[in-house]
Amino acid sequence: MIILGIESSCDDTSVALLNITNKKIEILAELTASQIDVHKKYGGVVPEIAGRKHAEKIIPLVEEVLANGLQTTDYSKNKPDVIAVTSGPGLITGLIVGVETTKTLSYLWDVPIVSVNHIEGHIHSVLVESRKSKIKSHFEYPVEYPVLSLVASGGHTELILSKKENHYEKIGGTRDDAAGECFDKVAKLLGFDYPGGPKISEFAQKGNPEAIKFPRPMINSDDFDMSFSGLKTSALYWLRDNAKKLVNSYQLPITTKKNFCASFEQAIIDLLVTKTIKAVKKYNPKTVILGGGVSANKKLRNTLEQETQGLSTFYFPLSTYCMDNATMIAVASYHHAIKKEFTNWQDLQADPNWKIYE
Ligand code: KG4
Ligand code: ZN
């Protein structure tokens, strides 16, 4: 089945063409246009600008991906079997561009649509083994249920239990900021460009994670919920009391900066890992999946890998598929497509608050 994936829920316009069967996932072509350079001067994603940039990029990307993947531009001869699009959750300004493009293509080509939830995409990102590789799909891939997924990104931090395919139950998550948002906001205080998560983890590698005692809000609470906004505030107070104030950020000597980053990163990792392992002990999942942009954090991956040993099989995505991408959207659509769970173009709508769990 040839699936065209489209993702535009935040600041990446991404298009991918995959050939998926129940034996393999083959990436025929994939392209992503990142908007980071546009948004970084504002310190975060500006929805209005994001929408305009998606609108500028999406058709050229679709054209190029189809030309590379189908090796023809004559769509009367060759076209995708299915279009998979992220319809939510995310920024409405971006979602609407992907959704309207999909509606138009579906109408023109008479091709069915699978409306994909962005979180379901991140969960399925672990199934893509490598660019252009031919691997087994999730029907034969060793993902055994129940599955516990920790999805941590700039917009989400959720613990989701799946007892079987296409079943999603939220068992916990952040009560305020997302983990990636906390990384990004504190990174901004240090003068790092958006998104600052990767920069904090780079500095953290050479720092002492025990140098500064940051709080771990809700770490001992009885549930699987987390809180990051108190941690962010205490990072701000620490900088206010210990660092030199510049116009929009704080300056620290290099060693202190590394120690600050390591200690702050450790607090986030402790929160995420403690709650995940607590959920593993309660629900005994056969598989634990880490997805979302924060899954690019090596220390988080390594810690979860160690802590899940002997309890569950642990999967995380390849670095390329940690951040938003259309490949994971196409992969997530496959099990819907084979069951013909399609949405008519007339009914397809962008839903910025779409939740996959009841
Ligand atoms: O999934 P994603 O691309 O977009 C959203 O759906 O939000 O995630 C982006 C987030 C940003 O907050 C970014 O700072 C964070 O992922 N991130 C990281 C790392 N790489 C990306 N956070 C911590 N450590 C990293 N290495
Ligand atoms: Zn995402």
Short mmCIF file of C-alpha atoms in Angstrom, two decimals, residues 122-342:
data_model
loop_
_atom_site.label_atom_id
_atom_site.label_comp_id
_atom_site.label_asym_id
_atom_site.label_seq_id
_atom_site.Cartn_x
_atom_site.Cartn_y
_atom_site.Cartn_z
CA HIS A 122 4.97 9.55 17.82
CA ILE A 123 4.11 6.15 19.34
CA HIS A 124 4.55 4.49 15.93
CA SER A 125 7.82 6.33 15.19
CA VAL A 126 9.74 3.47 16.85
CA LEU A 127 8.70 1.15 14.02
CA VAL A 128 10.79 2.99 11.46
CA GLU A 129 14.14 1.36 11.69
CA SER A 130 16.14 3.42 9.27
CA ARG A 131 15.83 5.64 6.26
CA LYS A 132 15.08 3.70 3.13
CA SER A 133 15.44 0.40 4.96
CA LYS A 134 13.11 -2.47 4.33
CA ILE A 135 11.92 -3.70 7.68
CA LYS A 136 9.07 -5.73 9.01
CA SER A 137 5.94 -3.83 9.84
CA HIS A 138 4.37 -3.76 13.28
CA PHE A 139 2.36 -6.90 12.51
CA GLU A 140 5.55 -8.89 12.64
CA TYR A 141 7.71 -6.39 14.44
CA PRO A 142 8.25 -7.53 18.00
CA VAL A 143 6.01 -4.99 19.69
CA GLU A 144 4.02 -6.98 22.19
CA TYR A 145 0.97 -5.72 24.03
CA PRO A 146 0.27 -4.32 26.53
CA VAL A 147 2.37 -1.31 25.55
CA LEU A 148 3.15 1.63 27.81
CA SER A 149 4.14 4.77 25.89
CA LEU A 150 5.79 7.86 27.30
CA VAL A 151 5.29 10.64 24.76
CA ALA A 152 7.31 13.71 25.73
CA SER A 153 7.60 16.69 23.40
CA GLY A 154 7.28 20.46 23.34
CA GLY A 155 3.50 20.23 23.53
CA HIS A 156 2.82 16.92 25.35
CA THR A 157 3.98 14.76 28.21
CA GLU A 158 1.72 11.75 28.58
CA LEU A 159 1.85 8.17 29.81
CA ILE A 160 -0.45 6.07 27.64
CA LEU A 161 -1.38 2.42 28.12
CA SER A 162 -2.38 0.32 25.08
CA LYS A 163 -3.85 -3.09 25.93
CA LYS A 164 -4.14 -3.89 22.23
CA GLU A 165 -3.63 -2.16 18.90
CA ASN A 166 -5.66 1.02 18.54
CA HIS A 167 -6.48 1.14 22.25
CA TYR A 168 -5.15 4.16 24.14
CA GLU A 169 -5.77 4.92 27.79
CA LYS A 170 -4.14 7.91 29.45
CA ILE A 171 -2.86 6.89 32.85
CA GLY A 172 -0.85 10.01 33.69
CA GLY A 173 1.03 13.00 32.41
CA THR A 174 1.93 16.57 33.12
CA ARG A 175 -0.51 18.78 34.95
CA ASP A 176 1.08 21.96 33.57
CA ASP A 177 4.03 22.45 31.19
CA ALA A 178 5.24 19.73 28.84
CA ALA A 179 8.77 18.40 29.49
CA GLY A 180 10.07 19.85 26.19
CA GLU A 181 8.46 23.20 26.98
CA CYS A 182 10.25 23.21 30.36
CA PHE A 183 13.58 22.47 28.60
CA ASP A 184 12.90 25.24 26.06
CA LYS A 185 11.86 27.90 28.60
CA VAL A 186 14.84 27.33 30.85
CA ALA A 187 17.14 27.19 27.81
CA LYS A 188 15.83 30.63 26.86
CA LEU A 189 16.84 31.94 30.31
CA LEU A 190 20.37 30.75 29.52
CA GLY A 191 20.30 32.58 26.18
CA PHE A 192 20.04 29.42 24.03
CA ASP A 193 18.09 29.59 20.78
CA TYR A 194 14.72 27.82 20.43
CA PRO A 195 14.37 24.85 20.73
CA GLY A 196 16.84 24.76 23.60
CA GLY A 197 16.37 21.14 24.75
CA PRO A 198 19.23 19.80 22.60
CA LYS A 199 21.56 22.60 23.77
CA ILE A 200 20.82 21.92 27.46
CA SER A 201 21.54 18.22 26.98
CA GLU A 202 24.79 19.04 25.15
CA PHE A 203 26.02 21.20 28.05
CA ALA A 204 24.69 18.67 30.57
CA GLN A 205 26.98 15.96 29.21
CA LYS A 206 30.00 17.69 30.76
CA GLY A 207 28.37 18.84 33.98
CA ASN A 208 27.68 17.42 37.44
CA PRO A 209 24.01 16.41 37.79
CA GLU A 210 24.25 16.67 41.58
CA ALA A 211 25.74 20.18 41.70
CA ILE A 212 22.41 21.96 42.20
CA LYS A 213 19.47 20.46 44.09
CA PHE A 214 16.43 21.23 41.94
CA PRO A 215 13.00 20.09 43.17
CA ARG A 216 11.19 17.12 41.61
CA PRO A 217 7.55 18.25 41.97
CA MET A 218 4.99 15.42 42.47
CA ILE A 219 7.68 12.73 42.26
CA ASN A 220 6.22 10.93 45.28
CA SER A 221 2.53 11.48 44.49
CA ASP A 222 0.32 8.36 44.38
CA ASP A 223 -0.63 8.82 40.73
CA PHE A 224 1.29 8.88 37.43
CA ASP A 225 1.04 12.64 37.03
CA MET A 226 3.96 15.06 36.82
CA SER A 227 4.52 18.78 37.13
CA PHE A 228 7.25 20.81 35.45
CA SER A 229 6.23 24.41 36.05
CA GLY A 230 7.57 24.48 39.65
CA LEU A 231 10.90 23.13 38.41
CA LYS A 232 11.03 25.85 35.76
CA THR A 233 10.32 28.52 38.41
CA SER A 234 12.97 27.19 40.74
CA ALA A 235 15.49 27.24 37.85
CA LEU A 236 14.55 30.88 37.29
CA TYR A 237 14.97 31.72 41.00
CA TRP A 238 18.33 29.97 41.10
CA LEU A 239 19.56 32.02 38.12
CA ARG A 240 18.16 35.24 39.63
CA ASP A 241 20.14 34.57 42.83
CA ASN A 242 23.35 33.19 41.33
CA ALA A 243 23.87 34.48 37.78
CA LYS A 244 24.63 37.76 36.07
CA LYS A 245 21.48 39.32 34.55
CA LEU A 246 21.72 40.31 30.89
CA VAL A 247 18.92 41.95 28.88
CA ASN A 248 16.89 38.81 28.14
CA SER A 249 18.88 36.04 29.79
CA TYR A 250 21.38 35.10 32.51
CA GLN A 251 25.13 34.61 32.20
CA LEU A 252 27.06 31.91 34.07
CA PRO A 253 30.71 30.85 34.07
CA ILE A 254 31.08 27.88 31.73
CA THR A 255 31.57 25.20 34.43
CA THR A 256 28.57 26.47 36.42
CA LYS A 257 26.52 26.53 33.22
CA LYS A 258 27.36 22.87 32.55
CA ASN A 259 26.51 21.94 36.14
CA PHE A 260 23.25 23.91 35.97
CA CYS A 261 22.25 22.11 32.74
CA ALA A 262 23.21 18.68 34.12
CA SER A 263 21.29 19.24 37.38
CA PHE A 264 18.23 20.61 35.61
CA GLU A 265 18.21 17.81 33.01
CA GLN A 266 18.56 15.24 35.80
CA ALA A 267 15.48 16.63 37.58
CA ILE A 268 13.37 16.24 34.39
CA ILE A 269 14.74 12.74 33.75
CA ASP A 270 14.08 11.68 37.37
CA LEU A 271 10.46 12.86 37.08
CA LEU A 272 9.83 11.13 33.73
CA VAL A 273 11.61 7.90 34.63
CA THR A 274 10.19 7.55 38.16
CA LYS A 275 6.61 7.89 36.95
CA THR A 276 7.18 5.59 33.96
CA ILE A 277 8.72 2.84 36.10
CA LYS A 278 5.96 3.22 38.67
CA ALA A 279 3.45 2.65 35.83
CA VAL A 280 5.49 -0.31 34.54
CA LYS A 281 5.31 -1.92 38.00
CA LYS A 282 1.56 -1.43 38.19
CA TYR A 283 0.52 -2.37 34.62
CA ASN A 284 3.30 -4.86 33.70
CA PRO A 285 3.51 -3.85 30.01
CA LYS A 286 5.45 -6.20 27.72
CA THR A 287 6.73 -3.16 25.80
CA VAL A 288 7.70 0.37 26.80
CA ILE A 289 7.88 3.00 24.04
CA LEU A 290 9.51 6.41 24.37
CA GLY A 291 8.43 8.93 21.70
CA GLY A 292 8.28 12.67 20.99
CA GLY A 293 11.03 15.25 20.60
CA VAL A 294 12.41 14.75 24.13
CA SER A 295 13.13 11.10 23.23
CA ALA A 296 16.19 12.50 21.42
CA ASN A 297 17.69 13.02 24.89
CA LYS A 298 20.37 10.32 25.20
CA LYS A 299 20.48 10.30 28.98
CA LEU A 300 16.70 9.83 29.18
CA ARG A 301 16.90 6.93 26.70
CA ASN A 302 19.79 5.29 28.53
CA THR A 303 18.16 5.65 31.93
CA LEU A 304 14.84 4.22 30.73
CA GLU A 305 16.67 1.41 28.95
CA GLN A 306 18.46 0.49 32.19
CA GLU A 307 15.41 0.86 34.41
CA THR A 308 13.11 -1.23 32.18
CA GLN A 309 15.64 -4.07 31.95
CA GLY A 310 14.11 -7.33 33.12
CA LEU A 311 10.65 -5.71 33.22
CA SER A 312 9.72 -4.79 29.61
CA THR A 313 11.22 -4.49 26.15
CA PHE A 314 12.16 -0.88 25.53
CA TYR A 315 11.95 0.93 22.17
CA PHE A 316 12.86 4.46 21.21
CA PRO A 317 12.92 6.07 17.75
CA LEU A 318 15.94 6.70 15.56
CA SER A 319 17.12 10.30 16.04
CA THR A 320 15.62 11.34 12.67
CA TYR A 321 12.16 10.26 13.82
CA CYS A 322 12.16 11.74 17.35
CA MET A 323 11.06 15.14 16.09
CA ASP A 324 7.88 15.72 14.10
CA ASN A 325 7.89 13.90 10.75
CA ALA A 326 5.44 12.62 8.16
CA THR A 327 6.97 9.14 8.03
CA MET A 328 5.63 8.27 11.50
CA ILE A 329 2.19 9.58 10.42
CA ALA A 330 2.14 7.27 7.39
CA VAL A 331 3.28 4.34 9.56
CA ALA A 332 0.57 5.05 12.18
CA SER A 333 -2.09 5.18 9.47
CA TYR A 334 -1.42 1.67 8.16
CA HIS A 335 -3.45 -0.30 10.68
CA HIS A 336 -6.39 2.09 10.10
CA ALA A 337 -5.98 1.88 6.31
CA ILE A 338 -6.11 -1.92 6.15
CA LYS A 339 -9.32 -1.82 8.20
CA LYS A 340 -10.60 0.89 5.83
CA GLU A 341 -11.02 3.38 8.64
CA PHE A 342 -11.17 6.30 6.24
#
